[in-house]
Each structure stands twice: as structure tokens, then as C-alpha cells.
Amino acid sequence: LFASVFSRGRVALEVSDAAWLKAMLDAEAALARALARANLVTAEAARAITAAARPDRFDTTELGRASGATGTPVPALVQALIRAVPEGAAGAVHLGATSQDVLDTAMMLVAKRSVPVITDDLRATAETCALLADRHRGTVMIGRTLLMQAMPITFGLKAAGWLTALDRARFRLSEVFRTGLPVQLGGAAGTLAPLGEHGGDVLRFLAEELGLVEPTLPWHTLRLPVIELGTALAGASAVLGKIARDVSLLAQTEVAEVRESGAGDEGGSSTMPHKKNAAGAVAILGCTRRVPGLLANLLAAAEQEHERSAGAWHAEWETVSDLLRLVGSAAQWARELVGGLEVDALRMRRNLDASEGFWLSEHVTTLLTPALGRLEAHERVRDAAFRARASGGSLLDALFDEPRSAAALSRAGLDRDKALALDPLSYLGSTQTWIDRALAAHRKAGAE
Amino acid sequence: LFASVFSRGRVALEVSDAAWLKAMLDAEAALARALARANLVTAEAARAITAAARPDRFDTTELGRASGATGTPVPALVQALIRAVPEGAAGAVHLGATSQDVLDTAMMLVAKRSVPVITDDLRATAETCALLADRHRGTVMIGRTLLMQAMPITFGLKAAGWLTALDRARFRLSEVFRTGLPVQLGGAAGTLAPLGEHGGDVLRFLAEELGLVEPTLPWHTLRLPVIELGTALAGASAVLGKIARDVSLLAQTEVAEVRESGAGDEGGSSTMPHKKNAAGAVAILGCTRRVPGLLANLLAAAEQEHERSAGAWHAEWETVSDLLRLVGSAAQWARELVGGLEVDALRMRRNLDASEGFWLSEHVTTLLTPALGRLEAHERVRDAAFRARASGGSLLDALFDEPRSAAALSRAGLDRDKALALDPLSYLGSTQTWIDRALAAHRKAGAE
Amino acid sequence: LFASVFSRGRVALEVSDAAWLKAMLDAEAALARALARANLVTAEAARAITAAARPDRFDTTELGRASGATGTPVPALVQALIRAVPEGAAGAVHLGATSQDVLDTAMMLVAKRSVPVITDDLRATAETCALLADRHRGTVMIGRTLLMQAMPITFGLKAAGWLTALDRARFRLSEVFRTGLPVQLGGAAGTLAPLGEHGGDVLRFLAEELGLVEPTLPWHTLRLPVIELGTALAGASAVLGKIARDVSLLAQTEVAEVRESGAGDEGGSSTMPHKKNAAGAVAILGCTRRVPGLLANLLAAAEQEHERSAGAWHAEWETVSDLLRLVGSAAQWARELVGGLEVDALRMRRNLDASEGFWLSEHVTTLLTPALGRLEAHERVRDAAFRARASGGSLLDALFDEPRSAAALSRAGLDRDKALALDPLSYLGSTQTWIDRALAAHRKAGAE
Amino acid sequence: LFASVFSRGRVALEVSDAAWLKAMLDAEAALARALARANLVTAEAARAITAAARPDRFDTTELGRASGATGTPVPALVQALIRAVPEGAAGAVHLGATSQDVLDTAMMLVAKRSVPVITDDLRATAETCALLADRHRGTVMIGRTLLMQAMPITFGLKAAGWLTALDRARFRLSEVFRTGLPVQLGGAAGTLAPLGEHGGDVLRFLAEELGLVEPTLPWHTLRLPVIELGTALAGASAVLGKIARDVSLLAQTEVAEVRESGAGDEGGSSTMPHKKNAAGAVAILGCTRRVPGLLANLLAAAEQEHERSAGAWHAEWETVSDLLRLVGSAAQWARELVGGLEVDALRMRRNLDASEGFWLSEHVTTLLTPALGRLEAHERVRDAAFRARASGGSLLDALFDEPRSAAALSRAGLDRDKALALDPLSYLGSTQTWIDRALAAHRKAGAE
């Protein structure tokens, strides 16, 4: 019922029951080929198993029903696979492996196939942010701290911040994709006893067959690969949530500095025809808000007993699927959201101008400091701000209306006329530098 | 693929997409009838809407696809429902309501239909625990603290503890079932403006139609009902996890004091034909380990903005379903597990006897205290325990081999011969009292 | 360094090391008296122990240093207490008890002393909300959904919602205070073996001595009391976080409908003298945001082994202190915040009027429906809203500029002149009803 | 009261209030020097500020009291620092910076000083594991899956697994130490406006002065550095928790394959003098069990608004301290625990021998497969195992007592006499390979 919200984009397919089944069968087939390369089974057997390991021959519902007996669907799958191959190949099926070998390897395959979908969305979102950062490098707006108007920034700087964080999150996920997803193969207690001295070879071949990493040793109860996958996803989620929060706040009716575009009814309300919600931002937050607890579960599940765990491992499967699905959905939403973001530069400027120059307070404090000392300067400006707010006037007027401040400002070369010309554009500090650095870092990240 | 593990028993059906759809339609139909009772729409319209609100006429996949536009499937559902009723009834559909009214009410209905399934399993499990507590009130075993053998208890006392906790968890859930699941009806911003002064009446009628509680006022962003549902489920989960942990530890090969029975292959291993796993305990832990993080997400999502939230609310839906499903599965597993638990009284006694009387250490310390003083008594026993452990002998022998201790024990009326007759059954303190109290409390809980 | 933020108000004292030490000593002294009442030790011994159990005689730093040896400070405390009493009373110290009995009972005492501080702050905050609800029952403002302006409400309704949730959260906490905090007494493995058949009596006496609840049986590894305490605190946290989020959003510069008052520099900024932050709301969120994960830890720790747990129990101590401290600080902040909240009714009205009548969209849709049918009415209003927004005009003008809508509105008795007089006050539906219900429920809650 | 448990070792000092104060002062002093290098303040002023920024001149209690006004102790600290410097230097204090610049930089400094303490403990623990892996590469024991005896492994393999995971966790933390801890400097809204075009230079100088990383741009609301620190700590925690869980299970009275050594009373019980608890393992679990929720809080807090957050940021401070302290304590405990671990090789062998050859089940299944086919072989062994368990006999006897199995075994070259000689040492598969790989990887990790 909520598919377009939480199972959005291609990732949902990659974590479906069908995808898990395919991954388990791929693991079994690759194992057979790895065993053949190590001369432990015949090439014919490996070919037969590979040929038989086609998802359409198996029934996820029935496997689901069978999963209760042993806690996993693997024994039932192995039995079905044995029945699906010629008798001569039966002995080669699942040889030396334990259920967890297949399920863990499948989990890593599911991740291997899902993560690029996510990083692709992150990259596309970052590209758009880079464009926004450059295009809006001079689009001045009021920066906000603790939800209050503070000082001028530009929208380009905001986009540059998003960009930097997206690139970092993508880097982490790409790193996991490249070096963090190992095959699992250890057999019943991690020794691969039935394979005699060939365990190391079969492990290497299996990793090669599947394009996964070869671990130092079986990691049945050493779950850092799962944790690092989860934390990389959580990092991406954190960034997407931050962007969505910014957009939802900037899109508030009273702020109205950005707007999500969208075809047709996107974001419409069932009862209030006039409403145009920030549907993408809301959906992203609906996804990202579910990530912290899921990751906590994954972390708590890392305390696994002995050579194979009694329950903690089981807690990982749906959790990993959920994390991939939710972060993937959020990334897909973010790509659409940022891709269609309408930036209202005029409104940004209007909101800034409406602030009656309060944003200048830091600046004039600096100007007053040589004459008044630091602490008094701060106090004078604060008092002027309170007077201005009470009377509805501007900060500068309040300062010039007060003789001691007026004199000090004059001494700093600022009189009432000049003050009128004070332009937020002249008070942006390192804004352009930060944008340039973010764009340069992004180009470098892309080149890698 | 993991259905029999994590979607076990009837709860899974009650939280399915089909169940949510039915609940949403029930909410729409009940709203129409409530409006009719308040004379805001015609009885004919209400009848027509009730007749049309049949799940088989709607397509969850299509609604899922439509959910992306507004973040919920409700607008699409309302449109479909309008199309499914005679033109004269169209204006009565969803009148005054907002999407969240329908979705929140549906969530409460889903809970209302799921919770009794869970409490039923909890009650059945508690019944069995009561039987076990009574039957094994004298089945002596070694109690264990910090995973070490400590002092004698009986298995009946352990079962009595499980019983007490199960009853308490069930009480909380029943309380939520009876008084904690309110309808939601507030319209766009909580005022039910389109219903004029009739809002209060319609709210009451809606609650009556659905058998849900009538809230004081709309709770669109006041989420205690969701939190109290979640925490009651988490309480049940905590108890089930504790029982499963105990069973998994008692079933260890080296302990072997209990065994899960199960037909056929239950708990078998794909690679090790000799193994008989504690499959139920493992599955329960696989469920309960996922609850803490899910509840944390629910709690974090309670910080909802203004009159309706931008994302936090969305994070609740699948989370509540998951909590019901997982706790329901764990409860179903527990009912099976405890129902079929084989208690090996002989092995319990053997394990106790094999402890070489170390469990007597507290007792003999008490006996030594009058003669030696508290601190020295403690030291003598500790030293004797170390010597006994090193030599493989019994604690009492080590004490009698040491003159000062031997003299002190004599003075307390204990010589080596009498000591041999020391029976753990005589050192069970309030065990029977606790069991009686637990059984009495259980009977009282059942009578309510 | 952050004491005034996270250790605010009296709760911080109640969870300090000193408070824990006092609670542990109170538990030991009460145990001695309970033993005396059961004639297991002399009244003299009990008096001596009670007299010796004064916190100023013990050194928390040294006890902290000793806690590493056994994982708890209790053995060292017991030894120190034994040394502090006359020799004849030494045997009566800690008799029959285990470390966990003392620490769990102390934890419940700490809770017993902390919770009333919190409920007192919650009650005071609720009282203020009740005043605000009544005073501002007609203070019209725009309601906001998904952070967008939606429909008129009154500030009184908002305050009534806060009130209802605060009362509910307080009720839960009070319930825990009254019936949810049991003493712990089971001895080494829960049987109270050294007390022979007197365990039940001593348990009852201990509960009476301390004003705590008498449990059915020892709950060393049955942790629902801790969980229910934690979840009641988390419920309060959820409500406080919601209020703080609302205030922080309403206080935004662009919205400015409420303001936190505060003496002197409260909420000032170090760099921007003009800024007046919503310091209380920020601090509350800084507290409440830390609660979900802490509760998750508590829940995960409920899976405790056998008769006493190896680590999970230990994870509770600082967590419970943190929960009490943070929720207590948030409650104290909330009391100050709501107590000093400045409500700008004029600005609320201005913000509503500035919305160009978009809030009427639902209302006019209803008016158009008889003539145009439900779906077309919705479409016409939506299109008019888009046109109005594009041109900067009002929704009603856009509707009257379009002949078919204008005709339909006329038929519903609304022409352009009358429309101008449409008053949000006439479109508040059940607002007054909800406020009345909230106030009535609050009075009833207070009377209990 | 619990200091030796949760604030163990040197990390506790590095996260104390005193350490935070020092870090904040170091940040202020370094900023002054950086400003001087950029010719924005005089070298004299920088020297004066550096000289004044000594912790002993400031009062953490008073700063804590002042923190309530603005939510942080920084404004009060800055005022105090201004008062502590000659008037001419006052204008140079905190120039251009905002409170968050100082607090975030201090947080990174605290991490920079804490992490090496933790990685040092992890490295020492890993070294010991490497020794254990090598020394016990042939110390055969029963591997356990789902808490049941499964197949032979060696204790060296178990230690090699711990080693691999410890090295990986340490690598992540070291990476964070080297490249993940950036200074913060952005001023009020991230633009460093008061520093004109010199912001980039000052940022670089500040990073150099403090030995922290230079970020691309200010990260006030882009919290990946905090998240990556937290997740690296959580990874270490996961590994430590796994080791502690293994030790606590292996140390169970009934298993008794390892024992924590410890001087004096370590692990003693207050009531049961005979008990020797696995105090280190328990304490580690008491620490690590608190990490998942803390990390979840950190992740949830990453959704930060605009240019500076209203509350989420505040939720980070104590959380980061707690994470460092708890993971640091766990690492210190682990170093002691593994360093003093007593491995009882004899008992390991005895436990294995007592398993009546059930561990051979996989092996004999393989031997039976050519003659009986895969599925029948599995069934025969399972049935024999059930018979053997029922009668208390050995698996092999049960198989040889059944003609069809006996014949099949004969055909595979195994008769009853030979079977007696079956040695677990001959059925360890890749055990030595895995150990060698773990040691090689460890040496390589050390060399880096």
C-alpha cells in the first residue's frame, strides 16, 4: 500500500524475495563451479547445478513455509535443488557448505546488486547539487541558526554543503561496494572440514565466481561486514534526511524559498485543494527516520555466540533488506526532489530584506569594538536590536539613534548614509571559497 | 522466504496489505454511518458506501503505486471509493475527514485485530508455564548467575518467574486493547470544520461503530496511543526473549536440562544430521532482537510538527506492522516452544550433583559465621572452594580438612557424616512460597 | 559543563552518585529492620545498622574504584558497612541478600524519588497549558500540516492538545510511581535460602519499610519494572519533544507567533547580538532526542540469562539514571518555557490574513460540490489556487473570475461581496468542543 | 559508583569535563594563533590568549551553570577568556568564530585524544589473540552452533577469528583518527564573514595548529564526521561484545574451557564465596550493550536544520563522550581479559570426547553418500544419532549396528575398528590455513 513511498525505485526489486532466492541460487551454483575448479566435483555436476539453479523453478512461498523448521529456507532449497539435478550431480550440491554460507553470501550479493542503484541516485543528486551550487553561488539568502534568521549566505553555499556530504556518503558506500562485501564459506563450524585442505582454494574461487571479496577466514559470527554495510547506508540516510529537512523548512508557506516541482497531483492534499506539499521531502524523512533503530538492531545483533549464533544472526536478514530498501527509496526520492527543485531567488532576497538589517549585528559589533571594547560593543548592539524589534524599526537606525554607538560607527567610517548601502553580498566572507572547494572536491571524487 | 520464522501464526495476516486495506475501508464505511447518525448524510448514502467498501473491489498494488503522489494511499482510495458508489452518495464519502483520519483509524483497527491474537498466545503460554511451575515445583536444579552455577532452585520456580512476567506483559497489552486504541477524526487541521458543530457527535458515533476508544480530541500529532501500543508490544517481546534465552542456554549440549520437542525435522541441521537445535528459541530471539530499534524509531517519530507531521508520521506505518508481526510471531513460537518443552529432571539433578557441593558455600558460610565472624567465614569458604576446585574434590571435604573450619562447623552441629546428607531440597528457602504466589496471581489475572 | 542543559532542576540530584549511595544504604538499613521484624536478627542490630547507614560515612570514589572487582559497588559497600557496625550486628548486615537485591532496590528508590519531581513539572506545565487553552480559545491562527499553512485553528486548541498529552504522560508516570516500583529481594538465586521459610515475610516488611511495591516473586531477570519505568519516561519525553518542536517552529523569525521570554541573556547568541533564540525549546529537544536510543538499550537488556544476568543488567544502571535526568531536565525546561511563553495573537492573525484565503479551499470545495460534483469541485479549486498563487491574488478572486465556479458559488449563496466577509472564526468546527473536553478531562485527572 | 566498570582506563579522563574544557581552550588558543598567522590579529594577542587559555583558570561548575542561558558553555567561556587577557588582546578572542566552532572542534579534539587510547587497547588485545591463535592452533575443541556442540575446531581458530575482527575494527578507528576528525570553523552562519577573504587560510592554519583535518567547508549541520566516529566506535564495540559473549559462554561452569584470571577478589561474589565470575566478560557486555542505542541517537540527531540545528546538535555532546567512555572501558577490560585468559586444553578435549562422536555426523554422511545417495545418507545418520542419544551410546556404534549403514561404511573403507581411531585432529579442514591467513593479515596490518 505504501510501495511508492518506501519501496521506490529499483532497489525494492533488488531486495525482494525473488532477489534473495536468485542470490541464494547464484551462491549454490557458484559454489558448485568453485568446487569443480578445485577438482572436488566434476565440471558436469557444476554445469548441471548451474543450469538447475534458476529461480523460476523454485517457489518462494513454499520455501517460506519450510523456513520455520530450521529457521532458514536453505535446507529446503538445497533439497529442492538436489531433486532438480541429475543423480550424479546430487552429491555436488551444497558440498561442504552450511546454510549460513549460502544465506550470508546471498545477503552480500543482494547488497552488491542494491548498493550501485543507491550510489547512482546519490551521484545524480550530487551532480544536481553541484549545478545548483554553481548557478546559485550569488543567490543571496538569509542563513538560519536554531531556526532563527541569522546572517546572509547564498543558496549556492547551502547546495555546496549538501554536495560535500552526498559525495562523502557515496564514497563510503562505494568503498563498501568495492572492498566490503565478502563471500561466506566455512561449513558447519567454519573449518570446511569436508573439503580437506582445499578450503582456501574453494573460498577464492567462490569469491571470483561471484565478484565478491575473499575474506581472511569465515565470518559466521564476526559481523563487521554487515555492520559496515549498515553504517554506510545509515551515513547516506543521515545526509538525505538533512537535505529533506532543509527543503521542508525552506518550503514552508511563510518561507517559500524553494518548491518541489512535480507533475500532476504530486504533493496534493485530499481535502485541501490549495495545498502543494513538499511530498518528496516528507517521503524522504519517512524513510530516513526509520534507519537509526534498524541500525541499532543490527549492531546489537553483532554479539553472536561461538561458531554460529542462536537468533542474533536471524535478526539481520529482514533488517538489511529494510535498510537497503529505505535508503534506496530515500535516494530515489532525493534525486527527484533535488532534480526538480525550484529556487525562488526573489523570495530569498525579499526574506532577507524583511529582516530589517538584523543580520548586520555581528558586522557592526566588529565595527564598534575598536572604540567601545568587545563586551560593550556586544551589549550596545544587543540593546539596539531589542529597541528596534520593539519599535519595528531597523537595527542600524536604532544604533545611529544612540549617540555613543553613532559616534563609534562614524569613527569606523560608517555613517547613516553609507550604512544604507550595506549589501549582504559584501558580507559573505568565504562563501565563494567554500563553493569552489566543494566543486573541486566533487570533480576529484568523480574522477576517482 | 522467512515467513514461517517472522510472519508466523495469524498475526501476519492481520498486518498484511489486505488487512490494512480492509481497515481503511472499514474506517470509511464507519465514518459514513457515523455521519448518517448525525444526520449529516443520508442513511442511503451510508449504506451505499458501506456496501461499496469491500476490499475485493480495490487493488492494493495500484493503491501502492498511487501512494507516492501524496505520501499515502488514502486519496487514491477515496477517489476509487467515490467512483464505486452511486452519484448521490459521492458527497458523503470521506466527508470532513483527512487522509490521516483514515490511516490512523485503520492503524488502530489493525492493532485491535492483531493484539488479541498475541494476548491469546501469551495466555496459552502462561497456562503452560503455570502447569510447569506446579508440576516441577520440586524438580531441583542448579540456579545460575552470571552464567555460573550458583545455588539450588527448582524448575518450577523458573517457570513461575516466566509465568509472572507473561501475565504482566499480557495485562499491559490487554489494557491497550481495552482502553488504548482510539479512532482518529479531526479533518484537515483537527477542527472538523466541515462538520460544523457536529464534530463531537460524529467522533463518538465513529468510535461506537468501530469498537474503538473515543479520544478527548484529535491526536494527529500527539502520538501517545501509538507509543503505548508499541511499548506494550515491546514489553511482551522482552519477556519472550528472556524465556527464549533461558531455553537456549538450558538446551546447550553441555547443560541439556530442557529440550524443544517438535515433529519431524524441526530444528534439524542441513549439514549435521546429529544436531537438534532449539529452533523455537532461536526464532523467538530472531524476532525479539528486532524490537528495541523499531520501538526507538517509533519514539523518535513522536516529535511531530504542528497539526500534521512531515515525515515522522509516515515512519510509523510499517514500523507498527513490523512490531505486531514480530511480537506476534515470537508469541506463537513461544506457545509452541513452551507447550512442547521437555524437562529432563534427571539431568538437572545430575548437573547439580556434579557441582561438588559448591552451591553449599553460602550455607556453610552462615554456619561458620557465629564462630569465625562474618568476614573470616567468607574467606575460609572461598579458600576452601579454591583448594577444592584445584584438587577436584568437594567443598565440604576441603572445609573439614582444615581444622579451624572443621571445628567451627562442628560447633554449628555439622560433622562430616551429617554433611554428606545435606540435601539441596532442604535449602530452597521461599521457593514454594514464590511458586504459590505466582500461581495465585495468575489465577487472579485470569479471573479478571 | 552542560549541567544547566541536561542536568536541570532537582532530578539531577536524585540520580547523582550520592543519591544512589543513599538509596543503597537505605535498602540495607530497611532490610535489617525487615529482618528484625521477622525475628531473624535482633532489633538492636537493626538499629545499629540503620544508624551506621549514613551516606557521609562512605566514599563514592572509593566504592567506584572497588566496583570493578565484582562489577558492582555492593560488596565493597557491605564490607564497609560491616566494619561500621558493632561486632554483634555484623552478622545481620545484608543477611540473605545478594548484590542485585540492593542495587535493584536502590534503583527503584532512586526512581521513586525522581519521578515525583518530574510529574510535578509535568503537572505545572499542564496547568499552564490549561490556562493557555482557555485564554486563547478564540485566538485564531493558521493550522499547519506538513509544514504548510492549511486551515484556521486557535492557539487554544493547540494548547489543549499539549494539555491532553501531558496529562496522559503524567498519568502513566504516576501509575508507575504508585504501583510499578517493587523492592528486590531474592538472595543469591532468588530463593532467599538463608532466610528459611521467612522469605515472604521479610519481602513484605522490606516493601513496607521503603514504601515500595511488594513483587510476586524476585524479578532479578524479569525486567518489566525497569521497562515500564523507562517507557513511561519515554512517553513523557515524546510529549515534551512535540511541544518543543511546535514552539521552535512557531518562534521561527518568519512565523514569530510565539516567543520564549526569559530573564537577561537567556537564548542570546555569542556572535549575533540581535538574536533571541528559543533556548528552552532547543534544550528540550537536546534532551528528548537522546531518549529513544536509551530506551532501546533498556529493552535489549531485558534478555537476561537464568537467575542473574551477565552484563545486560549492568547496562541498566547508568541508562536509568540518564533517562530520569534527561526527561527530568526536559520537564523542568518545559515548565519554564510554557510558563513564560509569549503568544502574539496579532501576528497569528496577520499570518492567517496573509494567506490570501487559501485556507478556505476546503470550505469552498464543499460549497461547490452540490453544483459540480465532488471531483470537479476539487479540481476547480485546485486550479484556482494555482492561478491565484501564480498571480499573487486571492483564492476567492480566482474562483469568481472563473464563470463556472462563480455560478456554482452563487447557487450556494456566496457572491463576491459576501465572500469578503468570510471569517475564519466561523470556520473552526469543533474547536471549542475539543478545548472544553480537554479542560474537563484535565480537571478530572487533577481530581484523581 | 560504577567508575571501574564503565569509566575504566585512561579514556574516562579524556572525556571528562576537564578534558572538554581543555579542548575548548585549546581550540580558542589555536584559533588566535591561526588568526595571527593570517595577520588578522597580532602575534602578541595570540600569545596572550594562548597563555591565558589554561584550564586551571576556569571553573567547570560555573560554566555548567551558565550553559543553560544559551544552551552551551561557550559564551560564558569566551567572556571569561576575554576577561583573562590584556585589553589589547580582547578583540582577538574567538574572532570570527561561533560557539559551535569551538564546541565541535573541542569534540574532535576529545576524540583525537581518546581514540588512540582505545586503538592501543585493541592492538594489545589483538597481539594477545595472535599469540593465542598460534599457541592453540592445535588445541582441539568442539565448535558450537546455535549453542549446540557441532564439529571440532581448535581454540586457535577461535582466537584467529577474534584477531581478524579486532584488526578490522582497529583499522576503521585508526582511519577515523587519521582522516576523519576535522576542525570546525564557519562563524555564525558558515561564511566566516568577519574574516573577509581570509577564511580559507584561517581554517587551514587552525587545522595545522591542532593536528586535525581541514574540512572542505564548515560542517555545522553536515554531521558525517560525528557519525563516522560513532560508527567506528560501534564497530569496535561489536567485536568486543562478541569476544566477551564467547568467553562468558566458554567459562560457564558446565563448559569450563576458559577462565578469567585475576588478582585477588576479581569476580568474586558477595554471597557465594565459591563463585569465580567472568567479571571482565560481564563488564564488557555491560558496556557494549549500551552502544547500539547511543549510536541510534547520534544517527537520528544528524537531521539538522539549516545552518545550525535547534537541539539535534546538542544531543551529540554527552552521547559522543559516552560512546568513547564505554567503548574505551570495554577495550581496557578486553585487554585485561584476553591478556589473562586461562585456556583449559584438557577440558576442551574432554568436552569433545564426551560428545560420543556426534561431531562425526557430517563426515560419515559424506562417507555414506556414494553408496546410499545424499538424502538417504543424511536420514540414516540422523536416525542413528537419535537412537544413540536415546540409548546413551555413540553415533558410530549406532551406525554399525544398522546393517545398511555398516555395509556402506565398509565400502567407504571404514570398519568399526578403524572408526575408533577417528581423530578430530584429522577432521579440521582449513583450520590451519585460516589461522595462517589471520596471522599474516595481522602482521601486515601492524606493518602499516
PDB file of N, CA and C in Angstrom, chain A residues 157-189:
ATOM      1  N   LEU A 157      25.888  28.143  -1.448  1.00  0.00           N
ATOM      2  CA  LEU A 157      26.649  27.589  -0.327  1.00  0.00           C
ATOM      3  C   LEU A 157      25.886  26.434   0.311  1.00  0.00           C
ATOM      4  N   LYS A 158      24.580  26.607   0.441  1.00  0.00           N
ATOM      5  CA  LYS A 158      23.790  25.536   1.012  1.00  0.00           C
ATOM      6  C   LYS A 158      23.890  24.288   0.134  1.00  0.00           C
ATOM      7  N   ALA A 159      23.738  24.486  -1.160  1.00  0.00           N
ATOM      8  CA  ALA A 159      23.829  23.351  -2.087  1.00  0.00           C
ATOM      9  C   ALA A 159      25.223  22.735  -2.055  1.00  0.00           C
ATOM     10  N   ALA A 160      26.243  23.576  -1.862  1.00  0.00           N
ATOM     11  CA  ALA A 160      27.612  23.056  -1.785  1.00  0.00           C
ATOM     12  C   ALA A 160      27.783  22.171  -0.548  1.00  0.00           C
ATOM     13  N   GLY A 161      27.136  22.551   0.522  1.00  0.00           N
ATOM     14  CA  GLY A 161      27.179  21.714   1.729  1.00  0.00           C
ATOM     15  C   GLY A 161      26.527  20.362   1.480  1.00  0.00           C
ATOM     16  N   TRP A 162      25.343  20.395   0.892  1.00  0.00           N
ATOM     17  CA  TRP A 162      24.678  19.132   0.556  1.00  0.00           C
ATOM     18  C   TRP A 162      25.595  18.265  -0.316  1.00  0.00           C
ATOM     19  N   LEU A 163      26.187  18.921  -1.313  1.00  0.00           N
ATOM     20  CA  LEU A 163      27.058  18.223  -2.260  1.00  0.00           C
ATOM     21  C   LEU A 163      28.203  17.506  -1.545  1.00  0.00           C
ATOM     22  N   THR A 164      28.870  18.242  -0.669  1.00  0.00           N
ATOM     23  CA  THR A 164      30.019  17.668   0.034  1.00  0.00           C
ATOM     24  C   THR A 164      29.604  16.441   0.844  1.00  0.00           C
ATOM     25  N   ALA A 165      28.480  16.550   1.510  1.00  0.00           N
ATOM     26  CA  ALA A 165      28.026  15.435   2.330  1.00  0.00           C
ATOM     27  C   ALA A 165      27.573  14.256   1.467  1.00  0.00           C
ATOM     28  N   LEU A 166      26.889  14.542   0.377  1.00  0.00           N
ATOM     29  CA  LEU A 166      26.463  13.461  -0.526  1.00  0.00           C
ATOM     30  C   LEU A 166      27.675  12.720  -1.077  1.00  0.00           C
ATOM     31  N   ASP A 167      28.697  13.469  -1.456  1.00  0.00           N
ATOM     32  CA  ASP A 167      29.893  12.825  -2.003  1.00  0.00           C
ATOM     33  C   ASP A 167      30.568  11.944  -0.959  1.00  0.00           C
ATOM     34  N   ARG A 168      30.602  12.449   0.257  1.00  0.00           N
ATOM     35  CA  ARG A 168      31.227  11.664   1.320  1.00  0.00           C
ATOM     36  C   ARG A 168      30.439  10.376   1.589  1.00  0.00           C
ATOM     37  N   ALA A 169      29.132  10.502   1.658  1.00  0.00           N
ATOM     38  CA  ALA A 169      28.299   9.332   1.922  1.00  0.00           C
ATOM     39  C   ALA A 169      28.431   8.321   0.785  1.00  0.00           C
ATOM     40  N   ARG A 170      28.475   8.839  -0.437  1.00  0.00           N
ATOM     41  CA  ARG A 170      28.623   7.948  -1.590  1.00  0.00           C
ATOM     42  C   ARG A 170      29.987   7.253  -1.569  1.00  0.00           C
ATOM     43  N   PHE A 171      31.000   7.994  -1.197  1.00  0.00           N
ATOM     44  CA  PHE A 171      32.340   7.412  -1.112  1.00  0.00           C
ATOM     45  C   PHE A 171      32.345   6.203  -0.181  1.00  0.00           C
ATOM     46  N   ARG A 172      31.730   6.372   0.982  1.00  0.00           N
ATOM     47  CA  ARG A 172      31.684   5.281   1.957  1.00  0.00           C
ATOM     48  C   ARG A 172      30.945   4.063   1.385  1.00  0.00           C
ATOM     49  N   LEU A 173      29.817   4.324   0.757  1.00  0.00           N
ATOM     50  CA  LEU A 173      29.047   3.216   0.193  1.00  0.00           C
ATOM     51  C   LEU A 173      29.817   2.544  -0.948  1.00  0.00           C
ATOM     52  N   SER A 174      30.513   3.348  -1.758  1.00  0.00           N
ATOM     53  CA  SER A 174      31.288   2.764  -2.859  1.00  0.00           C
ATOM     54  C   SER A 174      32.422   1.914  -2.314  1.00  0.00           C
ATOM     55  N   GLU A 175      33.008   2.389  -1.250  1.00  0.00           N
ATOM     56  CA  GLU A 175      34.066   1.630  -0.601  1.00  0.00           C
ATOM     57  C   GLU A 175      33.545   0.284  -0.129  1.00  0.00           C
ATOM     58  N   VAL A 176      32.372   0.289   0.484  1.00  0.00           N
ATOM     59  CA  VAL A 176      31.760  -0.975   0.898  1.00  0.00           C
ATOM     60  C   VAL A 176      31.511  -1.846  -0.325  1.00  0.00           C
ATOM     61  N   PHE A 177      31.016  -1.233  -1.392  1.00  0.00           N
ATOM     62  CA  PHE A 177      30.741  -1.990  -2.613  1.00  0.00           C
ATOM     63  C   PHE A 177      32.013  -2.644  -3.144  1.00  0.00           C
ATOM     64  N   ARG A 178      33.108  -1.900  -3.119  1.00  0.00           N
ATOM     65  CA  ARG A 178      34.344  -2.401  -3.720  1.00  0.00           C
ATOM     66  C   ARG A 178      35.083  -3.388  -2.828  1.00  0.00           C
ATOM     67  N   THR A 179      35.154  -3.096  -1.541  1.00  0.00           N
ATOM     68  CA  THR A 179      36.041  -3.903  -0.692  1.00  0.00           C
ATOM     69  C   THR A 179      35.352  -4.488   0.531  1.00  0.00           C
ATOM     70  N   GLY A 180      34.073  -4.282   0.673  1.00  0.00           N
ATOM     71  CA  GLY A 180      33.456  -4.661   1.938  1.00  0.00           C
ATOM     72  C   GLY A 180      32.461  -5.789   1.895  1.00  0.00           C
ATOM     73  N   LEU A 181      32.268  -6.420   0.741  1.00  0.00           N
ATOM     74  CA  LEU A 181      31.234  -7.447   0.645  1.00  0.00           C
ATOM     75  C   LEU A 181      31.856  -8.814   0.366  1.00  0.00           C
ATOM     76  N   PRO A 182      32.148  -9.581   1.405  1.00  0.00           N
ATOM     77  CA  PRO A 182      32.836 -10.865   1.236  1.00  0.00           C
ATOM     78  C   PRO A 182      31.862 -12.033   1.042  1.00  0.00           C
ATOM     79  N   VAL A 183      32.322 -13.047   0.337  1.00  0.00           N
ATOM     80  CA  VAL A 183      31.587 -14.315   0.338  1.00  0.00           C
ATOM     81  C   VAL A 183      31.708 -14.927   1.726  1.00  0.00           C
ATOM     82  N   GLN A 184      30.818 -15.849   1.984  1.00  0.00           N
ATOM     83  CA  GLN A 184      30.868 -16.616   3.223  1.00  0.00           C
ATOM     84  C   GLN A 184      31.060 -18.080   2.839  1.00  0.00           C
ATOM     85  N   LEU A 185      32.020 -18.751   3.443  1.00  0.00           N
ATOM     86  CA  LEU A 185      32.169 -20.196   3.237  1.00  0.00           C
ATOM     87  C   LEU A 185      33.007 -20.767   4.369  1.00  0.00           C
ATOM     88  N   GLY A 186      32.360 -21.542   5.187  1.00  0.00           N
ATOM     89  CA  GLY A 186      33.091 -22.128   6.305  1.00  0.00           C
ATOM     90  C   GLY A 186      32.596 -23.517   6.662  1.00  0.00           C
ATOM     91  N   GLY A 187      31.439 -23.880   6.130  1.00  0.00           N
ATOM     92  CA  GLY A 187      30.876 -25.160   6.532  1.00  0.00           C
ATOM     93  C   GLY A 187      30.380 -25.105   7.959  1.00  0.00           C
ATOM     94  N   ALA A 188      30.036 -26.270   8.471  1.00  0.00           N
ATOM     95  CA  ALA A 188      29.300 -26.377   9.728  1.00  0.00           C
ATOM     96  C   ALA A 188      29.887 -25.525  10.861  1.00  0.00           C
ATOM     97  N   ALA A 189      31.199 -25.597  11.071  1.00  0.00           N
ATOM     98  CA  ALA A 189      31.767 -24.848  12.188  1.00  0.00           C
ATOM     99  C   ALA A 189      32.915 -23.941  11.749  1.00  0.00           C
TER     100      ALA A 189
END
